[in-house]
Amino acid sequence: MQKGKGRTSRVRRRKLCRTSESRGVNESYKSEFIELRKWLKDRKFQDSNLVPARFPGTGRGLMSQTSLQEGQMIISLPESCLLTTDTVIQSYLGAYIAKWKPPPSPLLALCTFLVSEKHAGDRSLWKPYLEILPKAYTCPVCLEPEVVNLLPISLKAKAEEQRAHVQEFFASSRDFFSSLQPLFAEAVDSIFSYSALLWAWCTVNTRAVYLRPRQWECLSAEPDTCALAPYLDLLNHSPHVQVKAAFNEETHCYEIRTTSRWRKHEEVFICYGPHDNHRLFLEYGFVSGHNPHACVYVSREILVKYLPSTDKQMDKKISILKDHGYIENLTFGWDGPSWRLLTALKLLSLEAEKFTCWRKVLLGEVISDTNEKTSLDIAQKICCYFIEETTAMLQKVSRTKDEKEALINQLTLVESLWTEELKILRTSAKTLHSLQIALT
């Protein structure tokens, strides 16, 4: 047998490939991480489990220095390291917040502190943390309008809502920023600009951990549950892991325990929640490959696209679906069309003489073989339509990448979203074909 051609050699090559793909490049030697570790140590944080590293596919994250067992504490961050509204109120901003009416929101307090400390530069006590924060974000609110136009329709609408929300947040905060002028030699308008507030808003929105609600009299009644957690927030998301994360009132530390096992030199992940890719993109600015929660949404317009326009009961059927909550969250997923989508199509496909059976449809009962077949046929048509539309969008994104090199990173992110949706739709089409064959 020729050397390197046997089964043992193939297994060894597969192991080597898997290891090289998952192993990161240690970045703890970099000056910004050395300074951060010193800063954290001064605040009583000690950690020997994790080190910052750069990984293929996920970028910067945390790598295990030793093997980690199920149930093991992977990080315990002292309260003194957390940036909360307590931090802000007890700072130089506290007196200005206390006298401002109506009271600022907890979010505004955190964002104001971040912008102010970033402006302070070397004078900021939080500089080591600020230095490792992203300089820019990829949430839809940060994307160029021509890139947002390439998003799926439902996500595009939410992205536009997000942009309007942040713009209103900025506009309503400008008077408060003006009250801070005595703290700065420069004009506050140049410090608390829209871009500066957008950066701070994204920092809190994408990186904050949850704490039990607190209440300061000088802040508005909006939930005060956010904390920025230096170092801990380097942990990336994976939908395939589970962790237990919470603030421990006894130890006064924010603690994370893993329910998975990790080998030495692997990237350690946490799970931000069972979010689909639209939610991950909207809230965090990334797309998760092979996300089991990923799906393709079917709008009302597409839902009725292949139904007969002559159906005189269509308006009544749509009304029933609305009343019973079956007009939204209709999806294709990795398992095919969702039960909700098929149920909606079965009701919409009811023949006139069977219309009185609509309650049985919502309860999951089979009305007839004809109804089952018709609903599957329509689901397949919708799926094929989406495949054509998604393929066309991918081609459009590809052309735009060639024309707009400055937007390559934003466009690549959008491209990855459409690519995942195309995979889901092709899988759904196969599932539907199998279901159709089973009925013949």
GROMACS .gro file of N, CA and C in nm, residues 211-362:
model
  456
  211LEU      N    1  -2.894   4.187   3.399
  211LEU     CA    2  -2.892   4.187   3.545
  211LEU      C    3  -3.034   4.203   3.596
  212ARG      N    4  -3.056   4.164   3.720
  212ARG     CA    5  -3.187   4.186   3.780
  212ARG      C    6  -3.218   4.335   3.780
  213PRO      N    7  -3.344   4.374   3.754
  213PRO     CA    8  -3.378   4.516   3.747
  213PRO      C    9  -3.338   4.593   3.873
  214ARG      N   10  -3.280   4.712   3.850
  214ARG     CA   11  -3.246   4.802   3.958
  214ARG      C   12  -3.327   4.929   3.938
  215GLN      N   13  -3.331   5.015   4.036
  215GLN     CA   14  -3.408   5.138   4.022
  215GLN      C   15  -3.339   5.255   4.090
  216TRP      N   16  -3.306   5.355   4.011
  216TRP     CA   17  -3.253   5.481   4.061
  216TRP      C   18  -3.362   5.586   4.045
  217GLU      N   19  -3.384   5.667   4.148
  217GLU     CA   20  -3.486   5.771   4.141
  217GLU      C   21  -3.456   5.875   4.034
  218CYS      N   22  -3.329   5.892   4.004
  218CYS     CA   23  -3.290   5.993   3.906
  218CYS      C   24  -3.298   5.943   3.761
  219LEU      N   25  -3.335   5.815   3.744
  219LEU     CA   26  -3.352   5.760   3.610
  219LEU      C   27  -3.498   5.728   3.584
  220SER      N   28  -3.535   5.721   3.457
  220SER     CA   29  -3.674   5.690   3.421
  220SER      C   30  -3.711   5.549   3.464
  221ALA      N   31  -3.838   5.518   3.454
  221ALA     CA   32  -3.889   5.388   3.502
  221ALA      C   33  -3.863   5.274   3.403
  222GLU      N   34  -3.799   5.301   3.292
  222GLU     CA   35  -3.768   5.194   3.196
  222GLU      C   36  -3.679   5.089   3.264
  223PRO      N   37  -3.693   4.961   3.225
  223PRO     CA   38  -3.614   4.854   3.290
  223PRO      C   39  -3.465   4.884   3.287
  224ASP      N   40  -3.403   4.875   3.402
  224ASP     CA   41  -3.258   4.898   3.416
  224ASP      C   42  -3.192   4.763   3.437
  225THR      N   43  -3.167   4.692   3.328
  225THR     CA   44  -3.121   4.553   3.338
  225THR      C   45  -2.991   4.526   3.263
  226CYS      N   46  -2.929   4.630   3.207
  226CYS     CA   47  -2.811   4.609   3.122
  226CYS      C   48  -2.680   4.636   3.197
  227ALA      N   49  -2.583   4.551   3.168
  227ALA     CA   50  -2.447   4.572   3.220
  227ALA      C   51  -2.348   4.533   3.112
  228LEU      N   52  -2.245   4.613   3.096
  228LEU     CA   53  -2.136   4.576   3.006
  228LEU      C   54  -2.034   4.498   3.088
  229ALA      N   55  -1.988   4.387   3.030
  229ALA     CA   56  -1.904   4.293   3.103
  229ALA      C   57  -1.771   4.274   3.030
  230PRO      N   58  -1.671   4.357   3.062
  230PRO     CA   59  -1.541   4.346   2.995
  230PRO      C   60  -1.484   4.205   3.000
  231TYR      N   61  -1.421   4.164   2.891
  231TYR     CA   62  -1.359   4.034   2.872
  231TYR      C   63  -1.463   3.925   2.848
  232LEU      N   64  -1.562   3.917   2.936
  232LEU     CA   65  -1.669   3.819   2.917
  232LEU      C   66  -1.737   3.840   2.783
  233ASP      N   67  -1.749   3.968   2.740
  233ASP     CA   68  -1.820   3.996   2.616
  233ASP      C   69  -1.739   3.962   2.491
  234LEU      N   70  -1.621   3.902   2.509
  234LEU     CA   71  -1.547   3.849   2.395
  234LEU      C   72  -1.597   3.712   2.352
  235LEU      N   73  -1.679   3.648   2.437
  235LEU     CA   74  -1.734   3.517   2.404
  235LEU      C   75  -1.834   3.529   2.289
  236ASN      N   76  -1.813   3.449   2.186
  236ASN     CA   77  -1.901   3.451   2.070
  236ASN      C   78  -2.021   3.358   2.088
  237HIS      N   79  -2.118   3.376   1.999
  237HIS     CA   80  -2.243   3.300   2.004
  237HIS      C   81  -2.236   3.173   1.920
  238SER      N   82  -2.294   3.068   1.973
  238SER     CA   83  -2.321   2.948   1.895
  238SER      C   84  -2.459   2.897   1.934
  239PRO      N   85  -2.544   2.864   1.837
  239PRO     CA   86  -2.677   2.812   1.870
  239PRO      C   87  -2.672   2.667   1.918
  240HIS      N   88  -2.554   2.607   1.912
  240HIS     CA   89  -2.541   2.464   1.944
  240HIS      C   90  -2.494   2.438   2.086
  241VAL      N   91  -2.475   2.542   2.165
  241VAL     CA   92  -2.428   2.522   2.303
  241VAL      C   93  -2.530   2.580   2.401
  242GLN      N   94  -2.516   2.538   2.525
  242GLN     CA   95  -2.599   2.593   2.633
  242GLN      C   96  -2.508   2.630   2.749
  243VAL      N   97  -2.542   2.739   2.814
  243VAL     CA   98  -2.466   2.781   2.932
  243VAL      C   99  -2.565   2.829   3.038
  244LYS      N  100  -2.517   2.836   3.160
  244LYS     CA  101  -2.593   2.896   3.268
  244LYS      C  102  -2.523   3.025   3.306
  245ALA      N  103  -2.591   3.137   3.288
  245ALA     CA  104  -2.529   3.267   3.311
  245ALA      C  105  -2.619   3.352   3.399
  246ALA      N  106  -2.560   3.411   3.502
  246ALA     CA  107  -2.637   3.497   3.593
  246ALA      C  108  -2.543   3.567   3.689
  247PHE      N  109  -2.593   3.674   3.750
  247PHE     CA  110  -2.518   3.743   3.853
  247PHE      C  111  -2.542   3.671   3.986
  248ASN      N  112  -2.433   3.632   4.051
  248ASN     CA  113  -2.441   3.561   4.179
  248ASN      C  114  -2.441   3.663   4.292
  249GLU      N  115  -2.555   3.673   4.363
  249GLU     CA  116  -2.569   3.773   4.469
  249GLU      C  117  -2.478   3.744   4.589
  250GLU      N  118  -2.437   3.618   4.604
  250GLU     CA  119  -2.349   3.582   4.717
  250GLU      C  120  -2.204   3.617   4.689
  251THR      N  121  -2.157   3.584   4.569
  251THR     CA  122  -2.016   3.612   4.536
  251THR      C  123  -1.999   3.751   4.475
  252HIS      N  124  -2.111   3.815   4.437
  252HIS     CA  125  -2.108   3.945   4.368
  252HIS      C  126  -2.025   3.939   4.240
  253CYS      N  127  -2.047   3.830   4.167
  253CYS     CA  128  -1.980   3.811   4.038
  253CYS      C  129  -2.083   3.768   3.934
  254TYR      N  130  -2.057   3.808   3.810
  254TYR     CA  131  -2.137   3.755   3.699
  254TYR      C  132  -2.069   3.627   3.653
  255GLU      N  133  -2.143   3.517   3.662
  255GLU     CA  134  -2.082   3.385   3.641
  255GLU      C  135  -2.145   3.314   3.521
  256ILE      N  136  -2.060   3.240   3.450
  256ILE     CA  137  -2.106   3.156   3.340
  256ILE      C  138  -2.050   3.016   3.361
  257ARG      N  139  -2.141   2.920   3.361
  257ARG     CA  140  -2.103   2.779   3.367
  257ARG      C  141  -2.143   2.712   3.235
  258THR      N  142  -2.058   2.626   3.186
  258THR     CA  143  -2.086   2.558   3.061
  258THR      C  144  -2.163   2.428   3.088
  259THR      N  145  -2.253   2.396   2.997
  259THR     CA  146  -2.320   2.265   3.003
  259THR      C  147  -2.264   2.175   2.893
  260SER      N  148  -2.155   2.222   2.831
  260SER     CA  149  -2.087   2.144   2.727
  260SER      C  150  -1.944   2.115   2.771
  261ARG      N  151  -1.877   2.033   2.694
  261ARG     CA  152  -1.735   2.005   2.718
  261ARG      C  153  -1.653   2.073   2.609
  262TRP      N  154  -1.536   2.123   2.649
  262TRP     CA  155  -1.449   2.190   2.553
  262TRP      C  156  -1.309   2.131   2.565
  263ARG      N  157  -1.251   2.103   2.448
  263ARG     CA  158  -1.113   2.055   2.448
  263ARG      C  159  -1.017   2.173   2.460
  264LYS      N  160  -0.894   2.144   2.498
  264LYS     CA  161  -0.792   2.247   2.507
  264LYS      C  162  -0.772   2.313   2.371
  265HIS      N  163  -0.760   2.445   2.372
  265HIS     CA  164  -0.735   2.527   2.253
  265HIS      C  165  -0.855   2.537   2.159
  266GLU      N  166  -0.974   2.501   2.206
  266GLU     CA  167  -1.095   2.523   2.128
  266GLU      C  168  -1.155   2.659   2.161
  267GLU      N  169  -1.231   2.715   2.066
  267GLU     CA  170  -1.305   2.837   2.098
  267GLU      C  171  -1.422   2.801   2.188
  268VAL      N  172  -1.440   2.878   2.294
  268VAL     CA  173  -1.550   2.858   2.388
  268VAL      C  174  -1.663   2.954   2.351
  269PHE      N  175  -1.783   2.899   2.337
  269PHE     CA  176  -1.898   2.978   2.297
  269PHE      C  177  -2.000   2.988   2.410
  270ILE      N  178  -2.085   3.089   2.398
  270ILE     CA  179  -2.207   3.095   2.477
  270ILE      C  180  -2.323   3.108   2.379
  271CYS      N  181  -2.444   3.098   2.428
  271CYS     CA  182  -2.561   3.111   2.342
  271CYS      C  183  -2.639   3.236   2.382
  272TYR      N  184  -2.661   3.326   2.286
  272TYR     CA  185  -2.735   3.448   2.315
  272TYR      C  186  -2.885   3.423   2.323
  273GLY      N  187  -2.928   3.304   2.284
  273GLY     CA  188  -3.070   3.270   2.285
  273GLY      C  189  -3.106   3.197   2.157
  274PRO      N  190  -3.223   3.133   2.153
  274PRO     CA  191  -3.265   3.057   2.035
  274PRO      C  192  -3.316   3.148   1.924
  275HIS      N  193  -3.226   3.230   1.868
  275HIS     CA  194  -3.265   3.333   1.772
  275HIS      C  195  -3.244   3.286   1.628
  276ASP      N  196  -3.337   3.326   1.540
  276ASP     CA  197  -3.314   3.300   1.398
  276ASP      C  198  -3.215   3.403   1.345
  277ASN      N  199  -3.175   3.388   1.218
  277ASN     CA  200  -3.071   3.475   1.163
  277ASN      C  201  -3.117   3.618   1.144
  278HIS      N  202  -3.246   3.640   1.122
  278HIS     CA  203  -3.296   3.777   1.113
  278HIS      C  204  -3.275   3.849   1.245
  279ARG      N  205  -3.307   3.781   1.356
  279ARG     CA  206  -3.292   3.842   1.488
  279ARG      C  207  -3.144   3.865   1.520
  280LEU      N  208  -3.060   3.768   1.488
  280LEU     CA  209  -2.916   3.783   1.513
  280LEU      C  210  -2.858   3.900   1.433
  281PHE      N  211  -2.899   3.911   1.308
  281PHE     CA  212  -2.852   4.020   1.223
  281PHE      C  213  -2.901   4.154   1.278
  282LEU      N  214  -3.028   4.162   1.312
  282LEU     CA  215  -3.087   4.287   1.358
  282LEU      C  216  -3.027   4.335   1.490
  283GLU      N  217  -3.013   4.242   1.586
  283GLU     CA  218  -2.969   4.280   1.720
  283GLU      C  219  -2.818   4.278   1.739
  284TYR      N  220  -2.749   4.189   1.668
  284TYR     CA  221  -2.606   4.171   1.694
  284TYR      C  222  -2.516   4.195   1.573
  285GLY      N  223  -2.575   4.198   1.454
  285GLY     CA  224  -2.496   4.229   1.335
  285GLY      C  225  -2.417   4.114   1.277
  286PHE      N  226  -2.464   3.991   1.295
  286PHE     CA  227  -2.397   3.877   1.232
  286PHE      C  228  -2.500   3.770   1.195
  287VAL      N  229  -2.454   3.673   1.117
  287VAL     CA  230  -2.537   3.561   1.074
  287VAL      C  231  -2.470   3.433   1.120
  288SER      N  232  -2.548   3.340   1.173
  288SER     CA  233  -2.493   3.214   1.222
  288SER      C  234  -2.514   3.105   1.118
  289GLY      N  235  -2.404   3.047   1.071
  289GLY     CA  236  -2.414   2.937   0.975
  289GLY      C  237  -2.471   2.811   1.039
  290HIS      N  238  -2.551   2.738   0.963
  290HIS     CA  239  -2.613   2.614   1.012
  290HIS      C  240  -2.692   2.636   1.140
  291ASN      N  241  -2.755   2.751   1.149
  291ASN     CA  242  -2.833   2.785   1.267
  291ASN      C  243  -2.962   2.703   1.267
  292PRO      N  244  -2.984   2.615   1.366
  292PRO     CA  245  -3.106   2.533   1.367
  292PRO      C  246  -3.233   2.616   1.382
  293HIS      N  247  -3.221   2.740   1.428
  293HIS     CA  248  -3.337   2.827   1.447
  293HIS      C  249  -3.363   2.915   1.324
  294ALA      N  250  -3.275   2.907   1.224
  294ALA     CA  251  -3.290   2.990   1.105
  294ALA      C  252  -3.415   2.950   1.028
  295CYS      N  253  -3.476   3.046   0.962
  295CYS     CA  254  -3.597   3.018   0.885
  295CYS      C  255  -3.617   3.126   0.780
  296VAL      N  256  -3.712   3.101   0.690
  296VAL     CA  257  -3.751   3.197   0.587
  296VAL      C  258  -3.896   3.232   0.612
  297TYR      N  259  -3.924   3.361   0.626
  297TYR     CA  260  -4.059   3.406   0.660
  297TYR      C  261  -4.146   3.422   0.536
  298VAL      N  262  -4.272   3.382   0.550
  298VAL     CA  263  -4.371   3.394   0.442
  298VAL      C  264  -4.468   3.506   0.478
  299SER      N  265  -4.474   3.609   0.397
  299SER     CA  266  -4.564   3.722   0.422
  299SER      C  267  -4.706   3.686   0.380
  300ARG      N  268  -4.800   3.768   0.422
  300ARG     CA  269  -4.940   3.746   0.383
  300ARG      C  270  -4.956   3.752   0.232
  301GLU      N  271  -4.883   3.845   0.168
  301GLU     CA  272  -4.895   3.860   0.023
  301GLU      C  273  -4.851   3.734  -0.050
  302ILE      N  274  -4.743   3.674  -0.004
  302ILE     CA  275  -4.694   3.552  -0.069
  302ILE      C  276  -4.780   3.433  -0.031
  303LEU      N  277  -4.836   3.436   0.088
  303LEU     CA  278  -4.920   3.325   0.136
  303LEU      C  279  -5.037   3.299   0.041
  304VAL      N  280  -5.096   3.406  -0.013
  304VAL     CA  281  -5.215   3.391  -0.098
  304VAL      C  282  -5.181   3.399  -0.247
  305LYS      N  283  -5.051   3.408  -0.279
  305LYS     CA  284  -5.008   3.428  -0.417
  305LYS      C  285  -5.059   3.320  -0.512
  306TYR      N  286  -5.064   3.196  -0.467
  306TYR     CA  287  -5.101   3.085  -0.555
  306TYR      C  288  -5.238   3.027  -0.524
  307LEU      N  289  -5.319   3.102  -0.451
  307LEU     CA  290  -5.456   3.060  -0.423
  307LEU      C  291  -5.550   3.119  -0.528
  308PRO      N  292  -5.659   3.051  -0.558
  308PRO     CA  293  -5.750   3.100  -0.663
  308PRO      C  294  -5.813   3.235  -0.627
  309SER      N  295  -5.804   3.330  -0.717
  309SER     CA  296  -5.861   3.463  -0.692
  309SER      C  297  -6.013   3.462  -0.693
  310THR      N  298  -6.070   3.352  -0.739
  310THR     CA  299  -6.217   3.341  -0.747
  310THR      C  300  -6.280   3.292  -0.617
  311ASP      N  301  -6.197   3.260  -0.518
  311ASP     CA  302  -6.250   3.208  -0.391
  311ASP      C  303  -6.324   3.320  -0.317
  312LYS      N  304  -6.458   3.310  -0.311
  312LYS     CA  305  -6.539   3.414  -0.248
  312LYS      C  306  -6.526   3.415  -0.096
  313GLN      N  307  -6.471   3.308  -0.040
  313GLN     CA  308  -6.457   3.299   0.106
  313GLN      C  309  -6.317   3.341   0.155
  314MET      N  310  -6.234   3.389   0.061
  314MET     CA  311  -6.095   3.419   0.095
  314MET      C  312  -6.083   3.523   0.207
  315ASP      N  313  -6.160   3.630   0.197
  315ASP     CA  314  -6.152   3.735   0.301
  315ASP      C  315  -6.188   3.679   0.438
  316LYS      N  316  -6.291   3.594   0.442
  316LYS     CA  317  -6.332   3.533   0.568
  316LYS      C  318  -6.223   3.441   0.621
  317LYS      N  319  -6.159   3.367   0.534
  317LYS     CA  320  -6.051   3.275   0.574
  317LYS      C  321  -5.933   3.355   0.632
  318ILE      N  322  -5.897   3.464   0.565
  318ILE     CA  323  -5.788   3.549   0.614
  318ILE      C  324  -5.823   3.605   0.751
  319SER      N  325  -5.948   3.645   0.767
  319SER     CA  326  -5.994   3.700   0.896
  319SER      C  327  -5.982   3.597   1.007
  320ILE      N  328  -6.017   3.472   0.978
  320ILE     CA  329  -6.006   3.364   1.077
  320ILE      C  330  -5.860   3.343   1.116
  321LEU      N  331  -5.772   3.341   1.016
  321LEU     CA  332  -5.629   3.324   1.044
  321LEU      C  333  -5.577   3.438   1.131
  322LYS      N  334  -5.618   3.560   1.104
  322LYS     CA  335  -5.579   3.675   1.185
  322LYS      C  336  -5.625   3.659   1.328
  323ASP      N  337  -5.754   3.627   1.342
  323ASP     CA  338  -5.814   3.617   1.476
  323ASP      C  339  -5.748   3.510   1.562
  324HIS      N  340  -5.694   3.407   1.497
  324HIS     CA  341  -5.634   3.296   1.571
  324HIS      C  342  -5.481   3.297   1.565
  325GLY      N  343  -5.423   3.408   1.518
  325GLY     CA  344  -5.278   3.423   1.520
  325GLY      C  345  -5.201   3.339   1.421
  326TYR      N  346  -5.262   3.313   1.304
  326TYR     CA  347  -5.196   3.229   1.203
  326TYR      C  348  -5.160   3.307   1.077
  327ILE      N  349  -5.148   3.438   1.089
  327ILE     CA  350  -5.114   3.518   0.972
  327ILE      C  351  -4.968   3.564   0.976
  328GLU      N  352  -4.901   3.547   1.092
  328GLU     CA  353  -4.761   3.586   1.107
  328GLU      C  354  -4.678   3.467   1.155
  329ASN      N  355  -4.546   3.481   1.145
  329ASN     CA  356  -4.453   3.375   1.186
  329ASN      C  357  -4.482   3.244   1.113
  330LEU      N  358  -4.509   3.256   0.985
  330LEU     CA  359  -4.525   3.139   0.898
  330LEU      C  360  -4.393   3.121   0.825
  331THR      N  361  -4.332   3.005   0.836
  331THR     CA  362  -4.193   2.992   0.792
  331THR      C  363  -4.162   2.860   0.723
  332PHE      N  364  -4.051   2.862   0.648
  332PHE     CA  365  -3.982   2.742   0.603
  332PHE      C  366  -3.857   2.728   0.690
  333GLY      N  367  -3.830   2.607   0.737
  333GLY     CA  368  -3.711   2.582   0.817
  333GLY      C  369  -3.635   2.462   0.767
  334TRP      N  370  -3.537   2.418   0.842
  334TRP     CA  371  -3.456   2.303   0.801
  334TRP      C  372  -3.539   2.175   0.793
  335ASP      N  373  -3.652   2.170   0.864
  335ASP     CA  374  -3.740   2.053   0.860
  335ASP      C  375  -3.850   2.066   0.755
  336GLY      N  376  -3.848   2.175   0.680
  336GLY     CA  377  -3.952   2.197   0.580
  336GLY      C  378  -4.047   2.307   0.622
  337PRO      N  379  -4.166   2.311   0.564
  337PRO     CA  380  -4.263   2.413   0.602
  337PRO      C  381  -4.306   2.392   0.746
  338SER      N  382  -4.321   2.502   0.820
  338SER     CA  383  -4.362   2.489   0.960
  338SER      C  384  -4.506   2.440   0.969
  339TRP      N  385  -4.540   2.385   1.084
  339TRP     CA  386  -4.678   2.339   1.107
  339TRP      C  387  -4.775   2.454   1.091
  340ARG      N  388  -4.736   2.572   1.137
  340ARG     CA  389  -4.822   2.690   1.126
  340ARG      C  390  -4.847   2.726   0.980
  341LEU      N  391  -4.743   2.719   0.897
  341LEU     CA  392  -4.758   2.752   0.756
  341LEU      C  393  -4.851   2.652   0.687
  342LEU      N  394  -4.829   2.524   0.711
  342LEU     CA  395  -4.914   2.423   0.648
  342LEU      C  396  -5.058   2.434   0.698
  343THR      N  397  -5.076   2.464   0.826
  343THR     CA  398  -5.211   2.480   0.881
  343THR      C  399  -5.282   2.596   0.814
  344ALA      N  400  -5.211   2.707   0.797
  344ALA     CA  401  -5.271   2.824   0.730
  344ALA      C  402  -5.310   2.790   0.587
  345LEU      N  403  -5.223   2.719   0.517
  345LEU     CA  404  -5.252   2.683   0.378
  345LEU      C  405  -5.367   2.583   0.368
  346LYS      N  406  -5.375   2.493   0.465
  346LYS     CA  407  -5.488   2.398   0.465
  346LYS      C  408  -5.621   2.470   0.482
  347LEU      N  409  -5.623   2.569   0.570
  347LEU     CA  410  -5.747   2.643   0.591
  347LEU      C  411  -5.781   2.726   0.467
  348LEU      N  412  -5.681   2.790   0.409
  348LEU     CA  413  -5.704   2.871   0.291
  348LEU      C  414  -5.745   2.787   0.170
  349SER      N  415  -5.708   2.659   0.172
  349SER     CA  416  -5.738   2.570   0.059
  349SER      C  417  -5.871   2.496   0.074
  350LEU      N  418  -5.941   2.519   0.184
  350LEU     CA  419  -6.069   2.451   0.205
  350LEU      C  420  -6.167   2.482   0.092
  351GLU      N  421  -6.231   2.377   0.041
  351GLU     CA  422  -6.335   2.397  -0.060
  351GLU      C  423  -6.460   2.454   0.007
  352ALA      N  424  -6.546   2.515  -0.072
  352ALA     CA  425  -6.664   2.583  -0.018
  352ALA      C  426  -6.748   2.493   0.071
  353GLU      N  427  -6.767   2.369   0.028
  353GLU     CA  428  -6.851   2.277   0.106
  353GLU      C  429  -6.784   2.227   0.234
  354LYS      N  430  -6.654   2.248   0.244
  354LYS     CA  431  -6.579   2.204   0.363
  354LYS      C  432  -6.543   2.321   0.456
  355PHE      N  433  -6.586   2.442   0.420
  355PHE     CA  434  -6.544   2.560   0.494
  355PHE      C  435  -6.580   2.553   0.643
  356THR      N  436  -6.691   2.491   0.675
  356THR     CA  437  -6.735   2.483   0.815
  356THR      C  438  -6.639   2.399   0.900
  357CYS      N  439  -6.545   2.330   0.838
  357CYS     CA  440  -6.449   2.246   0.911
  357CYS      C  441  -6.324   2.323   0.954
  358TRP      N  442  -6.328   2.456   0.940
  358TRP     CA  443  -6.204   2.532   0.965
  358TRP      C  444  -6.150   2.514   1.106
  359ARG      N  445  -6.239   2.496   1.206
  359ARG     CA  446  -6.191   2.475   1.343
  359ARG      C  447  -6.110   2.346   1.354
  360LYS      N  448  -6.154   2.243   1.283
  360LYS     CA  449  -6.082   2.115   1.285
  360LYS      C  450  -5.942   2.130   1.224
  361VAL      N  451  -5.933   2.215   1.121
  361VAL     CA  452  -5.801   2.241   1.059
  361VAL      C  453  -5.706   2.301   1.162
  362LEU      N  454  -5.754   2.401   1.236
  362LEU     CA  455  -5.669   2.466   1.337
  362LEU      C  456  -5.631   2.371   1.450
   0.00000   0.00000   0.00000
